[in-house]
Amino acid sequence: MNKDVIFSVRNLNVKFSLRGRVLHAIRDVSLDLYAGESLAIVGESGSGKTVLTKTFMGLNDANGWVDSGEILYGGRDLAKFTTEKEWLTIRGREIAMILQDPMTSLNPLKTIGAQIGEALKLHQGLRGSEARQRTAEILTDVGIEDAAHRAQQYPHQFSGGMRQRVVIAIAIACQPRIMICDEPTTALDVTIQAQILNLIRNLIAKYNLTTVYITHDLGVVAHVADRIAVMYAGDIVEVGTAEEVFYQPQHPYTWALLSSLPQLGVKGEKLYSIRGTPPNLFHKVRGDAFAPRSDYALNIDYMERPPYFDVSPTHRVRSWLHDPRAPRAVPPPVLSRINPEGGSLYGE
Ligand SMILES: Nc1ncnc2c1ncn2[C@@H]1O[C@H](COP(=O)(O)OP(=O)(O)OP(=O)(O)O)[C@@H](O)[C@H]1O
Ligand SMILES: [Mg+2]
């Protein structure tokens, strides 16, 4: 893996104000992105995956703000941006975002050729026949056949999966360095999901994109990720290479997430599901946020937030279980069913 850090988040805190109360959505997150890598962010609903990445583009709702921390990219600290004008130098141009629902990103009143053309004009200065030719190439790249004809159609003339391809085409036309995909396949049926995932994988390679892929489905992650960051309650509790997180997971929350993978289920046995609910982020979180739901919680987990412990140069975990004074914890036996050769996680 290329080790050039191109994007770096340092001690980021994001808060929202709602009816006079403050919700602490992102709690002191630090994260590096390496050039050309594909990082997956996984975690339950509400863990902060979308807020974290929207913060990278200045796209959070108006009641939210960066309370402290840095977002370093291209020699600038994006956390200091105050105007839309500043963000427009980043959005689309440097960092593109592909959302779950493609319709929210498309203009229903313009042909898709016109929408791709606008991006080409704005970002690459292409016009006329040059732009038309490049539009057809990009549409072909994203797997849309009969591109010249399709370019003249409107979004409603495309199926859900095809619309997502169009959104990806527009993103590609802007030539971003970083592409954030926020659950881009969850609204689609399973076969189409696999196709879009394949497409994204091919484009990452062809366009040398650095990618952040958000999903709550760990099964999907094996298809796309070089590295995995596990989010819980606004925090990254574990991060490592995909191999490390799948085959040597360290945090009880990661164990719980992996244990609930349908792929590990045995016929006739009830599939594991994590008990309880995540903490309410309107309240201050004390200790390890996962402790009340964990089978492995220590006394200290209820009192003090764990620091990061390095498991390897590429793998770190925020869990007191790694403190030298902690008793030895044995991960759930079901995790031994995650088998690199077995292909259970890699099946289409
Ligand atoms: N505009 C807002 N006002 C108040 N709270 C917000 C706002 N936007 C997000 N939040 C809160 O921030 C937290 C993180 O939400 P986020 O959408 O990032 O979760 P997520 O991990 O993307 O979940 P999902 O898997 O459901 O998409 C949640 O507690 C959410 O309620
Ligand atoms: Mg989300």
mmCIF file of C-alpha atoms and ligand atoms in Angstrom:
data_model
loop_
_atom_site.group_PDB
_atom_site.id
_atom_site.type_symbol
_atom_site.label_atom_id
_atom_site.label_comp_id
_atom_site.label_asym_id
_atom_site.label_seq_id
_atom_site.Cartn_x
_atom_site.Cartn_y
_atom_site.Cartn_z
ATOM 1 C CA MET A 1 0.000 0.000 0.000
ATOM 2 C CA ASN A 2 1.147 3.497 -0.812
ATOM 3 C CA LYS A 3 2.024 5.256 2.422
ATOM 4 C CA ASP A 4 1.509 8.871 1.350
ATOM 5 C CA VAL A 5 -1.081 10.433 3.601
ATOM 6 C CA ILE A 6 -3.250 12.704 1.448
ATOM 7 C CA PHE A 7 -5.999 13.506 3.925
ATOM 8 C CA SER A 8 -5.764 13.667 7.650
ATOM 9 C CA VAL A 9 -8.298 14.228 10.414
ATOM 10 C CA ARG A 10 -6.959 15.207 13.827
ATOM 11 C CA ASN A 11 -9.005 15.068 17.044
ATOM 12 C CA LEU A 12 -12.196 16.023 15.284
ATOM 13 C CA ASN A 13 -15.267 16.869 17.325
ATOM 14 C CA VAL A 14 -18.591 17.607 15.649
ATOM 15 C CA LYS A 15 -21.685 18.713 17.509
ATOM 16 C CA PHE A 16 -25.322 19.454 16.684
ATOM 17 C CA SER A 17 -27.700 21.690 18.515
ATOM 18 C CA LEU A 18 -31.299 20.518 18.698
ATOM 19 C CA ARG A 19 -34.033 22.227 20.696
ATOM 20 C CA GLY A 20 -31.535 23.749 23.098
ATOM 21 C CA ARG A 21 -29.626 20.500 23.636
ATOM 22 C CA VAL A 22 -26.233 19.553 22.219
ATOM 23 C CA LEU A 23 -25.502 16.199 20.598
ATOM 24 C CA HIS A 24 -21.845 15.200 20.411
ATOM 25 C CA ALA A 25 -21.888 13.270 17.109
ATOM 26 C CA ILE A 26 -18.161 12.878 16.383
ATOM 27 C CA ARG A 27 -16.041 12.383 19.482
ATOM 28 C CA ASP A 28 -12.370 13.083 19.020
ATOM 29 C CA VAL A 29 -11.780 11.165 15.796
ATOM 30 C CA SER A 30 -8.370 10.984 14.132
ATOM 31 C CA LEU A 31 -7.919 9.254 10.803
ATOM 32 C CA ASP A 32 -5.477 9.276 7.875
ATOM 33 C CA LEU A 33 -6.262 8.456 4.267
ATOM 34 C CA TYR A 34 -3.464 7.041 2.134
ATOM 35 C CA ALA A 35 -3.210 7.845 -1.572
ATOM 36 C CA GLY A 36 -4.957 5.233 -3.673
ATOM 37 C CA GLU A 37 -6.335 3.203 -0.793
ATOM 38 C CA SER A 38 -9.879 2.105 -0.201
ATOM 39 C CA LEU A 39 -10.962 2.609 3.400
ATOM 40 C CA ALA A 40 -14.251 1.183 4.608
ATOM 41 C CA ILE A 41 -16.080 2.744 7.532
ATOM 42 C CA VAL A 42 -18.440 0.329 9.253
ATOM 43 C CA GLY A 43 -20.710 0.693 12.241
ATOM 44 C CA GLU A 44 -24.333 0.608 13.329
ATOM 45 C CA SER A 45 -26.903 3.175 12.350
ATOM 46 C CA GLY A 46 -26.251 6.458 14.147
ATOM 47 C CA SER A 47 -22.563 5.752 14.822
ATOM 48 C CA GLY A 48 -21.541 8.851 12.870
ATOM 49 C CA LYS A 49 -20.359 7.498 9.509
ATOM 50 C CA THR A 50 -22.289 10.013 7.443
ATOM 51 C CA VAL A 51 -21.676 12.989 9.719
ATOM 52 C CA LEU A 52 -17.936 12.279 9.761
ATOM 53 C CA THR A 53 -17.620 12.186 5.988
ATOM 54 C CA LYS A 54 -20.041 15.033 5.352
ATOM 55 C CA THR A 55 -17.818 17.107 7.626
ATOM 56 C CA PHE A 56 -14.966 16.446 5.165
ATOM 57 C CA MET A 57 -16.966 18.373 2.551
ATOM 58 C CA GLY A 58 -18.680 21.004 4.664
ATOM 59 C CA LEU A 59 -22.038 19.355 4.030
ATOM 60 C CA ASN A 60 -23.442 18.926 7.529
ATOM 61 C CA ASP A 61 -26.859 20.276 8.388
ATOM 62 C CA ALA A 62 -26.964 23.909 9.460
ATOM 63 C CA ASN A 63 -27.424 23.031 13.155
ATOM 64 C CA GLY A 64 -24.052 21.226 13.196
ATOM 65 C CA TRP A 65 -20.526 22.539 13.600
ATOM 66 C CA VAL A 66 -16.918 21.443 13.986
ATOM 67 C CA ASP A 67 -16.307 22.069 17.657
ATOM 68 C CA SER A 68 -12.576 21.392 17.508
ATOM 69 C CA GLY A 69 -9.966 19.496 15.510
ATOM 70 C CA GLU A 70 -8.320 19.682 12.120
ATOM 71 C CA ILE A 71 -9.117 18.353 8.652
ATOM 72 C CA LEU A 72 -5.889 18.594 6.698
ATOM 73 C CA TYR A 73 -5.919 18.358 2.916
ATOM 74 C CA GLY A 74 -3.642 19.882 0.296
ATOM 75 C CA GLY A 75 -1.841 22.007 2.867
ATOM 76 C CA ARG A 76 -5.048 23.547 4.185
ATOM 77 C CA ASP A 77 -7.172 22.981 7.284
ATOM 78 C CA LEU A 78 -10.718 22.497 6.000
ATOM 79 C CA ALA A 79 -12.057 22.710 9.553
ATOM 80 C CA LYS A 80 -11.271 26.425 9.408
ATOM 81 C CA PHE A 81 -13.418 27.028 6.321
ATOM 82 C CA THR A 82 -16.248 29.453 6.913
ATOM 83 C CA THR A 83 -17.630 30.190 3.437
ATOM 84 C CA GLU A 84 -19.306 28.208 0.666
ATOM 85 C CA LYS A 85 -16.749 29.690 -1.696
ATOM 86 C CA GLU A 86 -13.971 27.898 0.159
ATOM 87 C CA TRP A 87 -15.875 24.615 0.185
ATOM 88 C CA LEU A 88 -16.522 24.844 -3.558
ATOM 89 C CA THR A 89 -12.777 24.500 -4.094
ATOM 90 C CA ILE A 90 -13.062 21.047 -2.478
ATOM 91 C CA ARG A 91 -16.560 19.703 -3.148
ATOM 92 C CA GLY A 92 -16.782 17.630 -6.312
ATOM 93 C CA ARG A 93 -13.457 18.964 -7.499
ATOM 94 C CA GLU A 94 -11.231 17.267 -4.885
ATOM 95 C CA ILE A 95 -13.676 15.118 -2.945
ATOM 96 C CA ALA A 96 -16.818 13.625 -4.470
ATOM 97 C CA MET A 97 -19.615 11.978 -2.541
ATOM 98 C CA ILE A 98 -21.941 9.263 -3.793
ATOM 99 C CA LEU A 99 -25.045 8.883 -1.662
ATOM 100 C CA GLN A 100 -27.492 6.084 -1.046
ATOM 101 C CA ASP A 101 -30.298 7.646 -3.040
ATOM 102 C CA PRO A 102 -29.087 8.666 -6.503
ATOM 103 C CA MET A 103 -32.156 10.840 -7.155
ATOM 104 C CA THR A 104 -31.021 13.341 -4.532
ATOM 105 C CA SER A 105 -27.852 13.954 -6.554
ATOM 106 C CA LEU A 106 -29.457 14.207 -10.000
ATOM 107 C CA ASN A 107 -31.388 17.050 -11.557
ATOM 108 C CA PRO A 108 -34.670 15.574 -12.862
ATOM 109 C CA LEU A 109 -35.042 18.385 -15.408
ATOM 110 C CA LYS A 110 -31.762 17.933 -17.269
ATOM 111 C CA THR A 111 -30.556 15.120 -19.497
ATOM 112 C CA ILE A 112 -27.788 13.101 -17.982
ATOM 113 C CA GLY A 113 -25.539 14.127 -20.878
ATOM 114 C CA ALA A 114 -26.063 17.775 -19.919
ATOM 115 C CA GLN A 115 -25.290 17.013 -16.272
ATOM 116 C CA ILE A 116 -22.078 15.172 -17.076
ATOM 117 C CA GLY A 117 -21.243 17.908 -19.603
ATOM 118 C CA GLU A 118 -21.517 20.591 -16.916
ATOM 119 C CA ALA A 119 -19.041 18.732 -14.738
ATOM 120 C CA LEU A 120 -16.643 18.300 -17.668
ATOM 121 C CA LYS A 121 -16.856 21.993 -18.540
ATOM 122 C CA LEU A 122 -16.393 23.158 -14.972
ATOM 123 C CA HIS A 123 -13.618 20.789 -13.992
ATOM 124 C CA GLN A 124 -11.810 19.964 -17.219
ATOM 125 C CA GLY A 125 -12.746 22.857 -19.511
ATOM 126 C CA LEU A 126 -14.218 20.539 -22.146
ATOM 127 C CA ARG A 127 -16.987 21.747 -24.501
ATOM 128 C CA GLY A 128 -18.844 20.767 -27.677
ATOM 129 C CA SER A 129 -17.858 17.606 -29.475
ATOM 130 C CA GLU A 130 -14.920 17.033 -27.142
ATOM 131 C CA ALA A 131 -17.265 17.050 -24.151
ATOM 132 C CA ARG A 132 -19.754 14.799 -25.938
ATOM 133 C CA GLN A 133 -17.060 12.297 -26.754
ATOM 134 C CA ARG A 134 -15.735 12.267 -23.205
ATOM 135 C CA THR A 135 -19.304 11.936 -21.847
ATOM 136 C CA ALA A 136 -19.791 8.834 -23.974
ATOM 137 C CA GLU A 137 -16.474 7.411 -22.748
ATOM 138 C CA ILE A 138 -17.368 7.964 -19.104
ATOM 139 C CA LEU A 139 -20.835 6.467 -19.551
ATOM 140 C CA THR A 140 -19.208 3.423 -21.118
ATOM 141 C CA ASP A 141 -16.748 3.295 -18.196
ATOM 142 C CA VAL A 142 -19.631 3.105 -15.758
ATOM 143 C CA GLY A 143 -21.259 0.338 -17.749
ATOM 144 C CA ILE A 144 -23.995 2.257 -19.556
ATOM 145 C CA GLU A 145 -24.384 0.901 -23.075
ATOM 146 C CA ASP A 146 -25.484 2.867 -26.109
ATOM 147 C CA ALA A 147 -23.968 5.914 -24.439
ATOM 148 C CA ALA A 148 -24.622 8.540 -27.140
ATOM 149 C CA HIS A 149 -28.336 7.778 -27.075
ATOM 150 C CA ARG A 150 -28.600 7.368 -23.286
ATOM 151 C CA ALA A 151 -26.887 10.742 -22.759
ATOM 152 C CA GLN A 152 -29.979 12.422 -24.194
ATOM 153 C CA GLN A 153 -32.315 10.835 -21.660
ATOM 154 C CA TYR A 154 -33.543 12.140 -18.323
ATOM 155 C CA PRO A 155 -32.933 10.534 -14.888
ATOM 156 C CA HIS A 156 -36.467 9.087 -14.674
ATOM 157 C CA GLN A 157 -35.730 7.026 -17.782
ATOM 158 C CA PHE A 158 -33.088 5.062 -15.845
ATOM 159 C CA SER A 159 -33.560 2.261 -13.319
ATOM 160 C CA GLY A 160 -32.250 2.696 -9.754
ATOM 161 C CA GLY A 161 -29.015 0.852 -10.458
ATOM 162 C CA MET A 162 -28.464 2.768 -13.711
ATOM 163 C CA ARG A 163 -29.090 6.071 -11.939
ATOM 164 C CA GLN A 164 -26.424 5.206 -9.417
ATOM 165 C CA ARG A 165 -24.080 4.587 -12.375
ATOM 166 C CA VAL A 166 -24.960 8.043 -13.701
ATOM 167 C CA VAL A 167 -24.165 9.633 -10.333
ATOM 168 C CA ILE A 168 -20.831 7.836 -10.356
ATOM 169 C CA ALA A 169 -20.232 9.076 -13.932
ATOM 170 C CA ILE A 170 -20.784 12.686 -12.827
ATOM 171 C CA ALA A 171 -18.391 12.187 -9.924
ATOM 172 C CA ILE A 172 -15.754 10.755 -12.290
ATOM 173 C CA ALA A 173 -16.223 13.680 -14.687
ATOM 174 C CA CYS A 174 -15.114 16.029 -11.906
ATOM 175 C CA GLN A 175 -11.826 14.110 -11.582
ATOM 176 C CA PRO A 176 -11.806 14.063 -7.788
ATOM 177 C CA ARG A 177 -8.902 12.622 -5.838
ATOM 178 C CA ILE A 178 -11.103 11.229 -3.121
ATOM 179 C CA MET A 179 -14.434 9.502 -3.631
ATOM 180 C CA ILE A 180 -16.718 8.945 -0.656
ATOM 181 C CA CYS A 181 -19.405 6.327 -1.199
ATOM 182 C CA ASP A 182 -22.085 6.468 1.499
ATOM 183 C CA GLU A 183 -24.058 3.211 1.386
ATOM 184 C CA PRO A 184 -24.280 3.482 -2.394
ATOM 185 C CA THR A 185 -25.921 0.094 -2.840
ATOM 186 C CA THR A 186 -28.331 -0.249 0.088
ATOM 187 C CA ALA A 187 -31.344 0.979 -1.875
ATOM 188 C CA LEU A 188 -30.695 -1.540 -4.650
ATOM 189 C CA ASP A 189 -31.536 -5.219 -4.937
ATOM 190 C CA VAL A 190 -28.840 -7.771 -4.289
ATOM 191 C CA THR A 191 -27.724 -8.560 -7.846
ATOM 192 C CA ILE A 192 -27.528 -4.881 -8.747
ATOM 193 C CA GLN A 193 -25.623 -4.223 -5.502
ATOM 194 C CA ALA A 194 -22.928 -6.668 -6.551
ATOM 195 C CA GLN A 195 -22.679 -5.031 -9.986
ATOM 196 C CA ILE A 196 -22.316 -1.522 -8.571
ATOM 197 C CA LEU A 197 -19.736 -2.757 -6.100
ATOM 198 C CA ASN A 198 -17.773 -4.325 -8.934
ATOM 199 C CA LEU A 199 -18.026 -1.133 -10.934
ATOM 200 C CA ILE A 200 -16.728 0.948 -8.026
ATOM 201 C CA ARG A 201 -13.836 -1.462 -7.600
ATOM 202 C CA ASN A 202 -12.904 -1.166 -11.273
ATOM 203 C CA LEU A 203 -13.117 2.625 -11.250
ATOM 204 C CA ILE A 204 -10.951 2.880 -8.137
ATOM 205 C CA ALA A 205 -8.234 1.068 -10.067
ATOM 206 C CA LYS A 206 -8.743 2.825 -13.404
ATOM 207 C CA TYR A 207 -8.892 6.370 -12.012
ATOM 208 C CA ASN A 208 -6.499 5.841 -9.133
ATOM 209 C CA LEU A 209 -9.086 7.096 -6.669
ATOM 210 C CA THR A 210 -8.681 7.208 -2.935
ATOM 211 C CA THR A 211 -11.946 5.854 -1.630
ATOM 212 C CA VAL A 212 -13.952 5.933 1.575
ATOM 213 C CA TYR A 213 -16.688 3.333 1.454
ATOM 214 C CA ILE A 214 -19.385 3.569 4.130
ATOM 215 C CA THR A 215 -21.574 0.618 4.972
ATOM 216 C CA HIS A 216 -23.254 -1.064 7.913
ATOM 217 C CA ASP A 217 -22.786 -4.385 6.099
ATOM 218 C CA LEU A 218 -19.427 -5.929 6.954
ATOM 219 C CA GLY A 219 -20.054 -8.597 4.313
ATOM 220 C CA VAL A 220 -19.803 -5.956 1.594
ATOM 221 C CA VAL A 221 -16.574 -4.585 2.977
ATOM 222 C CA ALA A 222 -14.477 -7.584 2.026
ATOM 223 C CA HIS A 223 -15.173 -6.708 -1.625
ATOM 224 C CA VAL A 224 -13.869 -3.170 -1.521
ATOM 225 C CA ALA A 225 -11.637 -2.380 1.427
ATOM 226 C CA ASP A 226 -7.889 -2.296 1.934
ATOM 227 C CA ARG A 227 -8.462 -0.981 5.442
ATOM 228 C CA ILE A 228 -11.420 -0.911 7.787
ATOM 229 C CA ALA A 229 -12.354 1.661 10.412
ATOM 230 C CA VAL A 230 -14.990 0.529 12.899
ATOM 231 C CA MET A 231 -17.166 3.323 14.286
ATOM 232 C CA TYR A 232 -19.160 3.231 17.470
ATOM 233 C CA ALA A 233 -20.966 6.142 19.111
ATOM 234 C CA GLY A 234 -19.110 8.828 17.165
ATOM 235 C CA ASP A 235 -15.704 7.261 17.671
ATOM 236 C CA ILE A 236 -13.367 5.014 15.681
ATOM 237 C CA VAL A 237 -12.852 2.126 18.087
ATOM 238 C CA GLU A 238 -10.664 -0.005 15.827
ATOM 239 C CA VAL A 239 -8.817 0.500 12.573
ATOM 240 C CA GLY A 240 -6.584 -1.871 10.648
ATOM 241 C CA THR A 241 -6.042 -3.578 7.330
ATOM 242 C CA ALA A 242 -9.047 -5.587 6.116
ATOM 243 C CA GLU A 243 -7.190 -8.803 6.993
ATOM 244 C CA GLU A 244 -6.427 -7.573 10.504
ATOM 245 C CA VAL A 245 -9.967 -6.485 11.238
ATOM 246 C CA PHE A 246 -11.544 -9.642 9.797
ATOM 247 C CA TYR A 247 -9.094 -12.228 11.082
ATOM 248 C CA GLN A 248 -7.578 -10.647 14.202
ATOM 249 C CA PRO A 249 -10.310 -8.287 15.410
ATOM 250 C CA GLN A 250 -9.577 -6.787 18.828
ATOM 251 C CA HIS A 251 -12.459 -4.650 20.044
ATOM 252 C CA PRO A 252 -15.494 -6.323 21.687
ATOM 253 C CA TYR A 253 -17.690 -4.193 19.432
ATOM 254 C CA THR A 254 -15.905 -5.485 16.327
ATOM 255 C CA TRP A 255 -16.311 -9.017 17.702
ATOM 256 C CA ALA A 256 -20.024 -8.387 18.126
ATOM 257 C CA LEU A 257 -20.381 -6.917 14.633
ATOM 258 C CA LEU A 258 -18.540 -9.842 13.060
ATOM 259 C CA SER A 259 -20.470 -12.397 15.136
ATOM 260 C CA SER A 260 -23.708 -11.063 13.700
ATOM 261 C CA LEU A 261 -22.591 -11.579 10.087
ATOM 262 C CA PRO A 262 -25.269 -13.693 8.383
ATOM 263 C CA GLN A 263 -22.439 -15.545 6.611
ATOM 264 C CA LEU A 264 -21.387 -17.026 9.956
ATOM 265 C CA GLY A 265 -24.848 -18.300 10.754
ATOM 266 C CA VAL A 266 -25.485 -22.014 11.136
ATOM 267 C CA LYS A 267 -28.761 -23.438 9.877
ATOM 268 C CA GLY A 268 -31.179 -24.001 12.741
ATOM 269 C CA GLU A 269 -29.229 -21.777 15.156
ATOM 270 C CA LYS A 270 -30.253 -18.261 16.030
ATOM 271 C CA LEU A 271 -27.987 -15.645 14.493
ATOM 272 C CA TYR A 272 -26.111 -13.550 17.053
ATOM 273 C CA SER A 273 -27.394 -10.040 17.469
ATOM 274 C CA ILE A 274 -25.922 -7.296 19.630
ATOM 275 C CA ARG A 275 -28.055 -6.647 22.704
ATOM 276 C CA GLY A 276 -29.057 -3.207 23.886
ATOM 277 C CA THR A 277 -28.815 0.081 22.065
ATOM 278 C CA PRO A 278 -26.054 2.615 21.440
ATOM 279 C CA PRO A 279 -25.682 5.462 23.954
ATOM 280 C CA ASN A 280 -27.640 8.648 23.622
ATOM 281 C CA LEU A 281 -25.130 11.190 22.367
ATOM 282 C CA PHE A 282 -27.041 14.061 23.963
ATOM 283 C CA HIS A 283 -25.513 12.777 27.214
ATOM 284 C CA LYS A 284 -21.825 12.761 27.986
ATOM 285 C CA VAL A 285 -20.392 9.311 27.326
ATOM 286 C CA ARG A 286 -18.332 7.960 30.192
ATOM 287 C CA GLY A 287 -15.634 5.308 29.722
ATOM 288 C CA ASP A 288 -15.900 2.853 26.832
ATOM 289 C CA ALA A 289 -19.172 3.668 25.082
ATOM 290 C CA PHE A 290 -19.753 -0.003 24.258
ATOM 291 C CA ALA A 291 -19.307 -1.289 27.832
ATOM 292 C CA PRO A 292 -23.014 -1.574 28.763
ATOM 293 C CA ARG A 293 -23.589 -3.866 25.757
ATOM 294 C CA SER A 294 -20.354 -5.803 25.984
ATOM 295 C CA ASP A 295 -19.774 -9.273 27.430
ATOM 296 C CA TYR A 296 -16.175 -8.248 28.053
ATOM 297 C CA ALA A 297 -16.513 -5.004 29.976
ATOM 298 C CA LEU A 298 -14.048 -4.348 32.808
ATOM 299 C CA ASN A 299 -14.711 -2.028 35.737
ATOM 300 C CA ILE A 300 -12.531 0.647 34.232
ATOM 301 C CA ASP A 301 -14.647 0.582 31.044
ATOM 302 C CA TYR A 302 -17.427 2.279 33.000
ATOM 303 C CA MET A 303 -15.153 4.998 34.289
ATOM 304 C CA GLU A 304 -12.447 6.004 31.888
ATOM 305 C CA ARG A 305 -12.307 6.246 28.142
ATOM 306 C CA PRO A 306 -9.708 3.810 26.805
ATOM 307 C CA PRO A 307 -6.748 5.198 24.860
ATOM 308 C CA TYR A 308 -5.617 3.628 21.573
ATOM 309 C CA PHE A 309 -3.362 0.622 21.848
ATOM 310 C CA ASP A 310 -1.222 -0.394 18.869
ATOM 311 C CA VAL A 311 -1.749 -3.995 17.830
ATOM 312 C CA SER A 312 0.564 -3.692 14.806
ATOM 313 C CA PRO A 313 1.992 -0.741 12.891
ATOM 314 C CA THR A 314 -1.248 -0.702 10.858
ATOM 315 C CA HIS A 315 -3.731 -1.788 13.506
ATOM 316 C CA ARG A 316 -4.946 0.037 16.602
ATOM 317 C CA VAL A 317 -7.797 -0.422 19.014
ATOM 318 C CA ARG A 318 -9.424 1.697 21.690
ATOM 319 C CA SER A 319 -10.069 -0.942 24.343
ATOM 320 C CA TRP A 320 -8.906 -1.476 27.917
ATOM 321 C CA LEU A 321 -8.559 -5.178 27.114
ATOM 322 C CA HIS A 322 -5.187 -4.230 25.640
ATOM 323 C CA ASP A 323 -3.907 -2.709 28.826
ATOM 324 C CA PRO A 324 -1.167 -4.955 30.242
ATOM 325 C CA ARG A 325 -3.126 -5.152 33.524
ATOM 326 C CA ALA A 326 -6.288 -6.472 31.829
ATOM 327 C CA PRO A 327 -7.237 -10.142 32.083
ATOM 328 C CA ARG A 328 -6.904 -12.159 28.899
ATOM 329 C CA ALA A 329 -10.101 -12.087 26.843
ATOM 330 C CA VAL A 330 -10.984 -14.843 24.407
ATOM 331 C CA PRO A 331 -12.922 -13.673 21.340
ATOM 332 C CA PRO A 332 -16.222 -15.429 20.561
ATOM 333 C CA PRO A 333 -15.488 -18.889 19.063
ATOM 334 C CA VAL A 334 -17.869 -18.217 16.154
ATOM 335 C CA LEU A 335 -15.259 -15.821 14.730
ATOM 336 C CA SER A 336 -13.042 -18.782 13.828
ATOM 337 C CA ARG A 337 -15.575 -19.470 11.076
ATOM 338 C CA ILE A 338 -14.304 -16.393 9.268
ATOM 339 C CA ASN A 339 -12.064 -18.197 6.908
ATOM 340 C CA PRO A 340 -9.829 -16.510 4.361
ATOM 341 C CA GLU A 341 -9.879 -19.568 2.091
ATOM 342 C CA GLY A 342 -13.500 -20.478 2.720
ATOM 343 C CA GLY A 343 -14.672 -17.505 0.720
ATOM 344 C CA SER A 344 -17.718 -17.065 2.953
ATOM 345 C CA LEU A 345 -17.177 -13.324 3.056
ATOM 346 C CA TYR A 346 -16.128 -13.001 -0.506
ATOM 347 C CA GLY A 347 -18.996 -14.820 -2.196
ATOM 348 C CA GLU A 348 -20.940 -12.723 -4.668
HETATM 349 N N1 LIG B 1 -28.879 17.673 11.773
HETATM 350 C C1 LIG B 1 -28.738 16.904 12.872
HETATM 351 N N2 LIG B 1 -29.208 17.315 14.066
HETATM 352 C C2 LIG B 1 -29.060 16.575 15.181
HETATM 353 N N3 LIG B 1 -28.438 15.381 15.193
HETATM 354 C C3 LIG B 1 -27.936 14.909 14.036
HETATM 355 C C4 LIG B 1 -28.075 15.638 12.797
HETATM 356 N N4 LIG B 1 -27.487 14.925 11.818
HETATM 357 C C5 LIG B 1 -27.025 13.794 12.402
HETATM 358 N N5 LIG B 1 -27.285 13.782 13.732
HETATM 359 C C6 LIG B 1 -26.931 12.734 14.713
HETATM 360 O O1 LIG B 1 -25.562 12.398 14.569
HETATM 361 C C7 LIG B 1 -25.369 11.018 14.875
HETATM 362 C C8 LIG B 1 -24.638 10.338 13.728
HETATM 363 O O2 LIG B 1 -25.511 10.238 12.620
HETATM 364 P P1 LIG B 1 -25.062 9.652 11.208
HETATM 365 O O3 LIG B 1 -26.117 9.997 10.236
HETATM 366 O O4 LIG B 1 -23.683 10.091 10.903
HETATM 367 O O5 LIG B 1 -25.049 8.080 11.476
HETATM 368 P P2 LIG B 1 -24.668 6.923 10.435
HETATM 369 O O6 LIG B 1 -23.587 6.129 11.062
HETATM 370 O O7 LIG B 1 -24.415 7.514 9.095
HETATM 371 O O8 LIG B 1 -26.006 6.062 10.458
HETATM 372 P P3 LIG B 1 -26.765 5.289 9.241
HETATM 373 O O9 LIG B 1 -26.081 3.952 9.123
HETATM 374 O O10 LIG B 1 -28.172 5.159 9.743
HETATM 375 O O11 LIG B 1 -26.662 6.115 8.002
HETATM 376 C C9 LIG B 1 -26.747 10.424 15.145
HETATM 377 O O12 LIG B 1 -26.954 10.398 16.534
HETATM 378 C C10 LIG B 1 -27.670 11.432 14.479
HETATM 379 O O13 LIG B 1 -28.929 11.437 15.104
HETATM 380 MG MG MG B 2 -25.361 7.319 7.277
#
